[in-house]
Tab-separated table of C-alpha atoms and ligand atoms in Angstrom:
chain	number	residue	atom	x	y	z
A	1	MET	CA	-14.793	-16.448	-8.790
A	2	PRO	CA	-18.470	-16.372	-7.695
A	3	PRO	CA	-20.107	-13.433	-9.474
A	4	ALA	CA	-21.771	-10.524	-7.723
A	5	ILE	CA	-25.489	-11.267	-7.661
A	6	TYR	CA	-28.254	-8.941	-8.789
A	7	THR	CA	-30.946	-9.216	-6.112
A	8	ASP	CA	-34.623	-8.554	-6.699
A	9	LYS	CA	-34.246	-5.359	-4.626
A	10	HIS	CA	-34.171	-1.968	-6.304
A	11	ALA	CA	-33.380	1.499	-5.048
A	12	ALA	CA	-35.773	4.023	-6.559
A	13	LEU	CA	-34.571	7.500	-7.380
A	14	GLY	CA	-37.117	10.153	-8.321
A	15	ILE	CA	-36.054	13.394	-9.995
A	16	SER	CA	-38.934	15.587	-11.256
A	17	ASP	CA	-40.984	13.199	-13.340
A	18	ILE	CA	-38.160	10.738	-14.005
A	19	ARG	CA	-38.031	7.562	-11.943
A	20	LEU	CA	-34.917	5.455	-12.002
A	21	ASP	CA	-34.919	1.962	-10.530
A	22	CYS	CA	-31.349	1.122	-9.611
A	23	PRO	CA	-30.629	-2.583	-9.115
A	24	VAL	CA	-29.126	-3.635	-5.788
A	25	ILE	CA	-26.170	-6.012	-6.135
A	26	THR	CA	-24.875	-8.317	-3.419
A	27	GLY	CA	-21.244	-9.322	-3.103
A	28	THR	CA	-20.102	-12.745	-1.923
A	29	GLU	CA	-19.845	-11.559	1.695
A	30	GLY	CA	-23.351	-10.114	1.659
A	31	GLU	CA	-22.328	-6.490	1.163
A	32	GLN	CA	-24.794	-4.575	-0.985
A	33	ALA	CA	-24.320	-1.843	-3.535
A	34	ILE	CA	-26.706	0.298	-5.574
A	35	ASP	CA	-25.838	0.060	-9.257
A	36	VAL	CA	-26.057	3.623	-10.603
A	37	ALA	CA	-24.524	2.849	-14.001
A	38	GLN	CA	-27.651	4.198	-15.775
A	39	LEU	CA	-27.848	7.379	-13.690
A	40	ARG	CA	-26.458	9.893	-16.172
A	41	ALA	CA	-27.842	8.224	-19.265
A	42	ARG	CA	-31.382	8.186	-17.830
A	43	THR	CA	-31.459	11.405	-15.783
A	44	GLY	CA	-28.622	13.625	-17.066
A	45	LEU	CA	-27.371	13.919	-13.478
A	46	VAL	CA	-24.118	12.710	-11.971
A	47	ALA	CA	-23.389	11.442	-8.456
A	48	LEU	CA	-21.207	13.689	-6.304
A	49	ASP	CA	-19.188	11.753	-3.706
A	50	PRO	CA	-15.996	13.558	-2.684
A	51	ALA	CA	-13.136	11.263	-1.667
A	52	PHE	CA	-15.228	8.250	-2.773
A	53	VAL	CA	-16.540	7.863	0.764
A	54	ASN	CA	-19.646	6.004	-0.501
A	55	THR	CA	-18.561	4.891	-3.932
A	56	ALA	CA	-17.446	1.413	-4.963
A	57	ALA	CA	-15.529	1.985	-8.171
A	58	VAL	CA	-15.045	-1.691	-9.004
A	59	LYS	CA	-16.104	-5.255	-8.311
A	60	SER	CA	-13.052	-7.129	-7.088
A	61	SER	CA	-12.411	-10.653	-5.842
A	62	ILE	CA	-9.010	-10.059	-4.255
A	63	THR	CA	-9.408	-8.741	-0.719
A	64	PHE	CA	-12.319	-8.596	1.699
A	65	LEU	CA	-12.308	-6.056	4.480
A	66	ASP	CA	-14.945	-5.415	7.140
A	67	GLY	CA	-14.021	-2.232	8.962
A	68	GLU	CA	-16.635	-2.659	11.685
A	69	LEU	CA	-15.628	-6.214	12.585
A	70	GLY	CA	-11.909	-5.737	11.942
A	71	ILE	CA	-11.785	-8.482	9.294
A	72	LEU	CA	-9.162	-8.635	6.561
A	73	ARG	CA	-8.881	-11.596	4.179
A	74	TYR	CA	-6.802	-12.106	1.069
A	75	ARG	CA	-8.693	-14.259	-1.450
A	76	GLY	CA	-10.848	-15.448	1.460
A	77	ILE	CA	-7.993	-16.415	3.806
A	78	PRO	CA	-7.802	-14.478	7.097
A	79	ILE	CA	-4.746	-12.292	7.462
A	80	GLU	CA	-4.065	-13.896	10.860
A	81	GLU	CA	-3.611	-17.341	9.254
A	82	LEU	CA	-1.362	-16.000	6.519
A	83	ALA	CA	0.695	-14.063	9.047
A	84	ASP	CA	1.132	-17.191	11.111
A	85	ARG	CA	1.754	-19.774	8.385
A	86	SER	CA	2.548	-18.298	5.001
A	87	SER	CA	5.560	-16.667	3.382
A	88	PHE	CA	5.525	-13.395	1.472
A	89	VAL	CA	6.233	-15.183	-1.814
A	90	GLU	CA	3.367	-17.618	-1.289
A	91	THR	CA	1.028	-14.778	-0.257
A	92	SER	CA	2.067	-12.827	-3.360
A	93	TYR	CA	1.111	-15.807	-5.528
A	94	LEU	CA	-2.214	-16.085	-3.709
A	95	LEU	CA	-3.027	-12.427	-4.266
A	96	VAL	CA	-1.969	-12.294	-7.894
A	97	TYR	CA	-3.292	-15.671	-9.091
A	98	GLY	CA	-6.234	-16.249	-6.742
A	99	ASP	CA	-5.343	-19.488	-4.921
A	100	LEU	CA	-2.565	-20.834	-2.754
A	101	PRO	CA	0.028	-22.454	-5.027
A	102	ASN	CA	0.727	-26.180	-4.998
A	103	HIS	CA	4.354	-27.373	-4.677
A	104	GLU	CA	5.069	-27.092	-8.365
A	105	GLN	CA	3.444	-23.677	-8.800
A	106	LEU	CA	5.290	-22.290	-5.800
A	107	HIS	CA	8.570	-23.689	-7.054
A	108	ARG	CA	8.025	-22.187	-10.513
A	109	PHE	CA	7.055	-18.808	-9.102
A	110	SER	CA	9.989	-18.698	-6.643
A	111	THR	CA	12.380	-19.708	-9.426
A	112	LEU	CA	11.086	-16.890	-11.620
A	113	LEU	CA	11.621	-14.409	-8.792
A	114	THR	CA	15.131	-15.739	-8.240
A	115	ARG	CA	16.029	-15.538	-11.931
A	116	HIS	CA	14.860	-11.973	-12.380
A	117	SER	CA	16.451	-10.327	-9.374
A	118	LEU	CA	19.249	-8.495	-11.174
A	119	ILE	CA	18.719	-5.085	-12.704
A	120	HIS	CA	20.473	-4.045	-15.912
A	121	GLU	CA	24.016	-2.912	-15.045
A	122	ASP	CA	23.436	0.453	-16.739
A	123	MET	CA	20.645	1.179	-14.292
A	124	LYS	CA	23.207	1.416	-11.517
A	125	ASN	CA	24.248	4.737	-13.057
A	126	PHE	CA	20.774	6.132	-12.434
A	127	PHE	CA	21.368	6.073	-8.699
A	128	THR	CA	24.286	8.465	-9.005
A	129	GLY	CA	22.051	11.054	-10.705
A	130	PHE	CA	20.064	11.747	-7.551
A	131	PRO	CA	21.264	14.361	-5.061
A	132	PRO	CA	22.564	13.194	-1.688
A	133	GLY	CA	19.624	12.920	0.685
A	134	ALA	CA	17.146	12.115	-2.099
A	135	HIS	CA	14.141	10.448	-0.552
A	136	PRO	CA	14.215	6.731	-1.461
A	137	MET	CA	10.520	6.827	-2.427
A	138	ALA	CA	11.347	9.280	-5.221
A	139	VAL	CA	14.227	7.043	-6.269
A	140	LEU	CA	12.014	3.949	-6.182
A	141	ALA	CA	9.223	5.519	-8.251
A	142	SER	CA	11.711	6.791	-10.847
A	143	MET	CA	13.540	3.486	-11.090
A	144	VAL	CA	10.351	1.448	-11.413
A	145	VAL	CA	8.995	3.505	-14.316
A	146	SER	CA	12.479	3.424	-15.889
A	147	LEU	CA	12.504	-0.392	-15.764
A	148	GLY	CA	10.019	-0.274	-18.634
A	149	THR	CA	12.677	1.181	-20.926
A	150	TYR	CA	14.683	-2.037	-20.558
A	151	TYR	CA	11.744	-4.333	-21.226
A	152	PRO	CA	9.892	-3.037	-24.283
A	153	ASP	CA	8.410	-6.534	-24.646
A	154	SER	CA	6.537	-5.910	-21.373
A	155	LEU	CA	4.865	-2.691	-22.457
A	156	ASN	CA	2.016	-4.146	-24.480
A	157	VAL	CA	-0.580	-4.897	-21.833
A	158	ASP	CA	-2.594	-7.012	-24.262
A	159	ASN	CA	0.250	-9.494	-24.581
A	160	ARG	CA	-1.037	-12.013	-22.053
A	161	ALA	CA	1.912	-14.385	-22.518
A	162	GLN	CA	4.243	-11.632	-21.354
A	163	MET	CA	2.259	-10.660	-18.267
A	164	ASP	CA	3.545	-13.365	-15.898
A	165	ILE	CA	7.157	-12.616	-16.692
A	166	THR	CA	6.602	-8.881	-16.234
A	167	ILE	CA	4.978	-9.525	-12.863
A	168	ALA	CA	7.884	-11.704	-11.711
A	169	ARG	CA	10.415	-9.166	-12.954
A	170	LEU	CA	8.797	-6.428	-10.987
A	171	ILE	CA	8.334	-8.307	-7.704
A	172	SER	CA	11.928	-9.418	-7.860
A	173	LYS	CA	13.610	-6.236	-9.057
A	174	VAL	CA	11.804	-3.788	-6.771
A	175	ARG	CA	13.541	-5.519	-3.874
A	176	THR	CA	16.943	-5.031	-5.536
A	177	ILE	CA	16.187	-1.396	-6.379
A	178	ALA	CA	15.073	-0.671	-2.794
A	179	ALA	CA	18.279	-2.129	-1.371
A	180	PHE	CA	20.493	-0.363	-3.944
A	181	ALA	CA	18.787	2.977	-3.188
A	182	TYR	CA	19.671	2.506	0.468
A	183	LYS	CA	23.276	1.502	-0.235
A	184	LYS	CA	23.701	4.538	-2.476
A	185	SER	CA	22.281	6.841	0.201
A	186	ILE	CA	24.875	5.693	2.745
A	187	GLY	CA	27.781	5.477	0.322
A	188	GLN	CA	28.260	1.706	0.527
A	189	PRO	CA	28.802	-0.563	-2.499
A	190	PHE	CA	25.785	-2.277	-3.992
A	191	VAL	CA	25.379	-5.875	-2.867
A	192	TYR	CA	24.070	-8.162	-5.606
A	193	PRO	CA	21.212	-10.601	-5.042
A	194	GLN	CA	22.156	-14.170	-4.107
A	195	ASN	CA	20.185	-16.959	-5.739
A	196	HIS	CA	20.548	-19.341	-2.794
A	197	LEU	CA	18.728	-16.974	-0.438
A	198	ARG	CA	14.971	-16.823	0.041
A	199	TYR	CA	13.110	-13.632	-0.941
A	200	CYS	CA	13.271	-11.771	2.384
A	201	ALA	CA	16.709	-13.065	3.346
A	202	ASN	CA	18.008	-11.976	-0.048
A	203	PHE	CA	16.642	-8.484	0.537
A	204	LEU	CA	18.149	-8.253	4.035
A	205	ASN	CA	21.487	-9.431	2.680
A	206	MET	CA	21.448	-6.753	-0.041
A	207	MET	CA	20.523	-4.144	2.573
A	208	PHE	CA	22.855	-4.957	5.412
A	209	SER	CA	25.842	-6.967	4.215
A	210	VAL	CA	29.097	-5.367	3.087
A	211	PRO	CA	31.792	-6.962	0.943
A	212	ALA	CA	34.373	-6.522	3.703
A	213	GLU	CA	32.953	-9.069	6.120
A	214	PRO	CA	30.714	-12.139	6.253
A	215	TYR	CA	27.025	-11.577	6.959
A	216	GLU	CA	24.532	-14.158	8.175
A	217	VAL	CA	20.870	-13.287	7.827
A	218	ASP	CA	19.330	-13.463	11.297
A	219	PRO	CA	16.311	-15.832	11.043
A	220	GLU	CA	14.467	-13.555	13.463
A	221	LEU	CA	14.836	-10.634	11.053
A	222	GLU	CA	13.803	-12.776	8.096
A	223	LYS	CA	10.692	-13.863	9.972
A	224	ALA	CA	9.819	-10.302	10.943
A	225	MET	CA	10.327	-9.139	7.358
A	226	ASN	CA	8.034	-11.867	6.031
A	227	LEU	CA	5.367	-10.965	8.559
A	228	LEU	CA	5.455	-7.238	7.833
A	229	LEU	CA	5.382	-7.720	4.075
A	230	ILE	CA	2.443	-10.129	4.322
A	231	LEU	CA	0.495	-7.700	6.509
A	232	HIS	CA	1.014	-4.896	4.004
A	233	ALA	CA	0.422	-6.990	0.884
A	234	ASP	CA	-3.070	-5.763	0.001
A	235	HIS	CA	-5.825	-3.573	1.348
A	236	GLU	CA	-8.421	-3.417	-1.431
A	237	GLN	CA	-9.231	0.008	-2.935
A	238	ASN	CA	-6.931	2.275	-0.899
A	239	CYS	CA	-5.449	5.443	-2.393
A	240	SER	CA	-2.369	3.883	-4.012
A	241	THR	CA	-4.217	0.815	-5.319
A	242	SER	CA	-6.939	3.013	-6.774
A	243	THR	CA	-4.160	5.048	-8.381
A	244	VAL	CA	-2.644	1.917	-9.923
A	245	ARG	CA	-6.082	0.972	-11.257
A	246	MET	CA	-6.784	4.472	-12.518
A	247	VAL	CA	-3.487	4.701	-14.405
A	248	GLY	CA	-3.730	1.108	-15.616
A	249	SER	CA	-7.260	1.685	-16.902
A	250	ALA	CA	-5.695	3.808	-19.650
A	251	LYS	CA	-3.795	0.600	-20.574
A	252	ALA	CA	-0.617	2.046	-19.102
A	253	ASN	CA	1.996	-0.681	-18.654
A	254	LEU	CA	2.642	-2.333	-15.307
A	255	PHE	CA	5.831	-0.382	-14.550
A	256	ALA	CA	4.130	2.984	-15.154
A	257	SER	CA	1.029	2.020	-13.173
A	258	ILE	CA	3.034	0.751	-10.192
A	259	SER	CA	5.289	3.799	-10.237
A	260	ALA	CA	2.174	5.972	-9.925
A	261	GLY	CA	1.025	3.831	-7.004
A	262	ILE	CA	4.376	4.317	-5.275
A	263	CYS	CA	3.979	8.093	-5.583
A	264	ALA	CA	0.499	7.938	-4.040
A	265	LEU	CA	1.742	5.721	-1.221
A	266	TRP	CA	4.404	8.262	-0.327
A	267	GLY	CA	1.773	10.705	1.001
A	268	PRO	CA	1.847	11.104	4.798
A	269	LEU	CA	-1.868	10.324	5.097
A	270	HIS	CA	-1.180	6.971	3.418
A	271	GLY	CA	2.029	4.878	3.551
A	272	GLY	CA	4.187	7.875	4.392
A	273	ALA	CA	2.568	7.762	7.836
A	274	ASN	CA	4.975	5.038	9.030
A	275	GLN	CA	7.915	7.445	8.739
A	276	GLU	CA	5.855	10.233	10.323
A	277	VAL	CA	4.928	8.037	13.297
A	278	ILE	CA	8.546	7.481	14.294
A	279	GLU	CA	9.369	11.149	13.781
A	280	MET	CA	6.390	12.050	15.985
A	281	LEU	CA	7.468	9.583	18.705
A	282	GLU	CA	10.996	10.990	18.584
A	283	ASN	CA	9.604	14.511	19.001
A	284	ILE	CA	7.543	13.415	21.976
A	285	ARG	CA	10.607	11.761	23.515
A	286	ASP	CA	12.775	14.831	22.928
A	287	ASP	CA	10.036	17.006	24.357
A	288	GLY	CA	10.091	15.147	27.689
A	289	GLY	CA	7.744	12.246	26.855
A	290	ASN	CA	4.496	13.981	27.803
A	291	VAL	CA	2.010	12.032	25.670
A	292	LYS	CA	-1.020	13.885	27.075
A	293	LYS	CA	0.285	17.113	25.570
A	294	TYR	CA	0.283	15.524	22.107
A	295	VAL	CA	-3.137	13.944	22.537
A	296	ALA	CA	-4.435	17.418	23.436
A	297	LEU	CA	-2.693	18.899	20.403
A	298	ALA	CA	-4.249	16.268	18.107
A	299	LYS	CA	-7.697	17.267	19.416
A	300	ASP	CA	-7.081	20.984	18.995
A	301	LYS	CA	-8.880	22.101	15.832
A	302	ALA	CA	-6.663	25.190	15.659
A	303	SER	CA	-3.648	22.935	15.140
A	304	THR	CA	-2.863	20.887	12.030
A	305	PHE	CA	-1.212	18.190	14.167
A	306	ARG	CA	-2.724	14.708	13.964
A	307	LEU	CA	-1.719	11.580	15.810
A	308	MET	CA	0.094	9.818	13.002
A	309	GLY	CA	-0.644	6.099	12.827
A	310	PHE	CA	-4.147	6.713	14.189
A	311	GLY	CA	-7.470	6.569	12.383
A	312	HIS	CA	-8.568	4.917	9.193
A	313	ARG	CA	-11.174	5.568	6.531
A	314	VAL	CA	-12.499	2.030	6.713
A	315	TYR	CA	-11.601	0.541	10.116
A	316	LYS	CA	-13.948	1.853	12.774
A	317	ASN	CA	-13.213	-0.719	15.428
A	318	PHE	CA	-9.615	-1.856	15.181
A	319	ASP	CA	-7.115	-2.511	12.440
A	320	PRO	CA	-6.342	-6.254	12.581
A	321	ARG	CA	-2.901	-5.602	11.114
A	322	ALA	CA	-2.062	-3.189	13.933
A	323	LYS	CA	-3.013	-5.832	16.516
A	324	LEU	CA	-0.642	-8.368	14.956
A	325	ILE	CA	2.149	-5.828	14.546
A	326	LYS	CA	1.917	-4.675	18.154
A	327	VAL	CA	2.374	-8.236	19.389
A	328	ALA	CA	5.212	-8.740	16.892
A	329	ALA	CA	6.943	-5.537	18.037
A	330	ASP	CA	7.173	-6.873	21.594
A	331	ARG	CA	8.382	-10.272	20.379
A	332	VAL	CA	10.950	-9.015	17.872
A	333	LEU	CA	12.451	-6.446	20.212
A	334	SER	CA	12.742	-8.927	23.045
A	335	ARG	CA	14.325	-11.596	20.791
A	336	LEU	CA	16.774	-9.059	19.414
A	337	GLY	CA	17.480	-7.883	22.961
A	338	ILE	CA	16.529	-4.289	22.110
A	339	LYS	CA	14.899	-1.896	24.533
A	340	ASP	CA	13.433	1.005	22.576
A	341	PRO	CA	11.941	3.860	24.603
A	342	LEU	CA	9.837	4.757	21.545
A	343	LEU	CA	7.880	1.525	22.023
A	344	ASP	CA	6.994	2.581	25.568
A	345	ILE	CA	5.956	6.029	24.363
A	346	ALA	CA	3.858	4.470	21.588
A	347	LYS	CA	2.040	2.259	24.105
A	348	GLU	CA	1.453	5.181	26.452
A	349	LEU	CA	0.164	7.264	23.579
A	350	GLU	CA	-2.189	4.494	22.507
A	351	ASP	CA	-3.539	4.109	26.058
A	352	ALA	CA	-4.005	7.868	26.443
A	353	ALA	CA	-5.783	8.203	23.097
A	354	LEU	CA	-7.997	5.156	23.525
A	355	SER	CA	-9.304	6.434	26.850
A	356	ASP	CA	-10.022	9.887	25.475
A	357	ASP	CA	-13.585	10.782	24.381
A	358	TYR	CA	-12.392	12.532	21.209
A	359	PHE	CA	-10.783	9.348	19.914
A	360	ILE	CA	-13.547	7.080	21.255
A	361	GLU	CA	-16.346	9.101	19.623
A	362	ARG	CA	-14.537	9.246	16.282
A	363	LYS	CA	-13.530	5.579	16.466
A	364	LEU	CA	-9.857	6.356	15.964
A	365	TYR	CA	-7.611	3.362	16.625
A	366	PRO	CA	-3.949	2.644	15.885
A	367	ASN	CA	-3.531	1.617	12.252
A	368	VAL	CA	-0.941	-0.538	10.466
A	369	ASP	CA	1.629	2.256	10.554
A	370	PHE	CA	1.592	2.834	14.300
A	371	TYR	CA	3.864	0.004	15.444
A	372	SER	CA	5.515	-1.128	12.194
A	373	GLY	CA	8.232	1.531	12.367
A	374	ILE	CA	9.299	0.338	15.810
A	375	ILE	CA	10.056	-3.084	14.314
A	376	TYR	CA	11.784	-1.649	11.237
A	377	ARG	CA	13.940	0.503	13.513
A	378	ALA	CA	14.912	-2.486	15.627
A	379	MET	CA	15.824	-4.345	12.439
A	380	GLY	CA	18.217	-1.553	11.480
A	381	PHE	CA	16.241	0.249	8.767
A	382	PRO	CA	16.580	4.019	8.674
A	383	THR	CA	13.346	5.976	9.030
A	384	ASN	CA	13.224	7.206	5.436
A	385	MET	CA	13.192	3.586	4.188
A	386	PHE	CA	9.976	2.699	6.040
A	387	THR	CA	7.622	3.723	3.250
A	388	VAL	CA	9.792	1.871	0.734
A	389	LEU	CA	9.229	-1.252	2.828
A	390	PHE	CA	5.498	-0.577	2.716
A	391	ALA	CA	5.775	-0.350	-1.088
A	392	LEU	CA	7.687	-3.624	-1.251
A	393	GLY	CA	4.924	-5.281	0.754
A	394	ARG	CA	2.045	-3.661	-1.178
A	395	LEU	CA	3.496	-4.578	-4.567
A	396	PRO	CA	1.695	-7.938	-5.035
A	397	GLY	CA	-1.586	-6.284	-4.097
A	398	TRP	CA	-1.121	-3.515	-6.658
A	399	ILE	CA	-0.156	-6.109	-9.257
A	400	ALA	CA	-3.146	-8.306	-8.429
A	401	HIS	CA	-5.499	-5.358	-8.941
A	402	TRP	CA	-3.798	-4.273	-12.160
A	403	ARG	CA	-3.992	-7.848	-13.495
A	404	GLU	CA	-7.609	-8.326	-12.411
A	405	MET	CA	-8.520	-5.172	-14.299
A	406	MET	CA	-6.514	-6.058	-17.411
A	407	LEU	CA	-8.079	-9.525	-17.634
A	408	ASP	CA	-11.601	-8.174	-17.229
A	409	PRO	CA	-13.119	-7.622	-20.683
A	410	THR	CA	-15.587	-5.088	-19.262
A	411	THR	CA	-12.842	-2.715	-18.040
A	412	LYS	CA	-13.144	0.831	-19.346
A	413	ILE	CA	-10.866	3.807	-18.879
A	414	ALA	CA	-11.562	5.417	-15.489
A	415	ARG	CA	-12.885	8.896	-15.988
A	416	PRO	CA	-14.735	10.530	-13.086
A	417	ARG	CA	-17.184	13.375	-13.621
A	418	GLN	CA	-17.187	16.693	-11.792
A	419	LEU	CA	-19.581	19.396	-10.691
A	420	TYR	CA	-18.200	22.583	-12.217
A	421	THR	CA	-18.157	25.576	-9.818
A	422	GLY	CA	-15.960	28.042	-11.746
A	423	PRO	CA	-16.862	31.261	-13.599
A	424	THR	CA	-19.592	31.087	-16.190
A	425	HIS	CA	-18.989	32.167	-19.800
A	426	ARG	CA	-16.920	35.364	-20.105
A	427	HIS	CA	-14.713	36.910	-22.774
A	428	TYR	CA	-10.964	37.196	-23.130
A	429	VAL	CA	-9.711	40.672	-22.111
A	430	PRO	CA	-6.499	41.963	-23.739
A	431	LEU	CA	-3.663	42.584	-21.261
A	432	GLU	CA	-3.684	46.393	-21.703
A	433	GLU	CA	-7.406	46.561	-20.875
A	434	ARG	CA	-7.132	44.588	-17.628
A	435	GLY	CA	-7.324	46.553	-14.351
B	501	LIG	N1	-5.532	12.483	14.849
B	501	LIG	C1	-6.486	13.365	15.270
B	501	LIG	N2	-7.725	13.451	14.737
B	501	LIG	C2	-8.010	12.614	13.737
B	501	LIG	C3	-7.083	11.685	13.243
B	501	LIG	C4	-5.807	11.632	13.839
B	501	LIG	N3	-4.875	10.765	13.405
B	501	LIG	N4	-7.631	10.980	12.238
B	501	LIG	C5	-8.880	11.463	12.095
B	501	LIG	N5	-9.115	12.454	13.009
B	501	LIG	C6	-10.369	13.184	13.207
B	501	LIG	C7	-10.586	14.237	12.128
B	501	LIG	O1	-10.043	15.482	12.500
B	501	LIG	C8	-12.089	14.257	12.031
B	501	LIG	O2	-12.566	14.990	13.143
B	501	LIG	P1	-13.909	15.881	12.999
B	501	LIG	O3	-15.012	14.898	12.784
B	501	LIG	O4	-14.016	16.601	14.296
B	501	LIG	O5	-13.699	16.802	11.832
B	501	LIG	C9	-12.496	12.798	12.259
B	501	LIG	O6	-11.446	12.232	13.050
B	501	LIG	C10	-12.642	11.994	10.965
B	501	LIG	O7	-11.402	12.102	10.239
B	501	LIG	P2	-11.301	12.233	8.684
B	501	LIG	O8	-10.051	12.978	8.371
B	501	LIG	O9	-12.588	12.771	8.123
B	501	LIG	O10	-11.156	10.716	8.287
B	501	LIG	P3	-10.674	10.150	6.901
B	501	LIG	O11	-11.327	8.835	6.749
B	501	LIG	O12	-10.880	11.155	5.824
B	501	LIG	O13	-9.083	9.986	7.095
B	501	LIG	C11	-6.991	9.125	7.737
B	501	LIG	C12	-8.461	8.802	7.434
B	501	LIG	C13	-6.234	7.816	7.889
B	501	LIG	C14	-6.383	9.902	6.552
B	501	LIG	C15	-6.908	9.957	9.028
B	501	LIG	O14	-7.404	9.200	10.106
B	501	LIG	C16	-5.475	10.427	9.329
B	501	LIG	O15	-5.081	11.494	8.861
B	501	LIG	N6	-4.677	9.637	10.130
B	501	LIG	C17	-3.280	9.971	10.357
B	501	LIG	C18	-2.436	9.518	9.175
B	501	LIG	C19	-2.257	8.010	9.137
B	501	LIG	O16	-1.983	7.375	10.144
B	501	LIG	N7	-2.406	7.431	7.934
B	501	LIG	C20	-2.216	6.001	7.706
B	501	LIG	C21	-3.506	5.334	7.364
B	501	LIG	S1	-3.458	3.542	7.476
B	501	LIG	C22	-2.336	3.001	6.296
B	501	LIG	C23	-2.575	3.470	4.926
B	501	LIG	O17	-3.686	3.528	4.416
B	501	LIG	O18	-1.581	3.787	4.272
């Protein structure tokens, strides 16, 4: 990995009579950052940057994203090329290990994933402990952290020899857990993984086949699944990935760190938005299909309503994933012979928003979640599984970041500072003396 380069530029910071020269570092794509590592030690002050809008918390060589130009590359390779030519398993290898695998590496990695697809039989009992209607994201997060109890050999993060096997276990088993959670929620028997099936086909088989009749995985669905998982596979320091890194920085094991990431992803401002988008489109449909009314509502500061699937902290031009998914939505629906009125409403909503000054001025474009749900729906996934599918896709990215951090000898526990704004020193008052 080419290192970040310290330039001869400095940013000078003057506070009273202290002058701090902060080095300016350049990344491999020319992005620049001010290194404030000496700030507190030299000045006693901390930097306040709510929501990390300006703060790079790490140097990372996994994913490059340019929000102005709409560029997204995994390990240097444009997302468009991976979407067109790669498979999810190959892309996972690329993200985690840094380069595209050769034949032998890909074969070894795929074999590991195949071998580790089963979960311990006792874990099947866990699914019965959840109430009917339990959200599958809660089930997924619980099951992933519980996996650690079955693999105590995977809990020591300093055991490098064990890391690859832990990674393969997780990538393989999360797919089985996701499918089992769905089967449990609809009262159907669990379908076990099949070693002869490829990663996505195996998942679709566990999701949609039943023991009572034969099931052939539709190649169109397998292709769509591969595409969607690849497009979700990493997105540098987003909320869930930063959570994985934060938890992992305490040397928490991979299962615990990923479980935390799943919980963060569930939030409706993050991965949970894909479920919210479809629910919003259904509301618009049931309300007569008047998209203008909802665009107006999204602009109304007195309302908490937002256009779900719109806007992004980093993309201020377009989200390249959304572009690819929109094209795929048309293709998949037409190949499956499905006409979904929600797709028409989504397109109308996009047109209405993109020609509205509010959205233009704020540079709000459809994001990855806007059209993905339309495809998932056409494939037969229920709405509450959408964020689970996002998690399945994001898994290699989370793992790549966790591994990058664990292998970096300079990693320290993440521990932000704060600016305290509470009461100043006061004394304890006994209960009987309080007003
Ligand atoms: N609908 C209406 N107004 C919006 C929207 C939206 N979807 N998104 C942002 N705005 C407005 C916001 O009210 C603010 O207006 P003003 O300047 O007048 O106060 C301005 O645009 C900037 O928004 P922000 O909330 O400061 O932006 P942010 O970078 O903090 O938030 C976001 C980014 C993605 C959380 C936000 O755009 C949002 O809530 N979008 C809807 C939820 C969504 O689709 N999330 C998925 C994100 S992509 C996949 C992922 O990361 O998981």
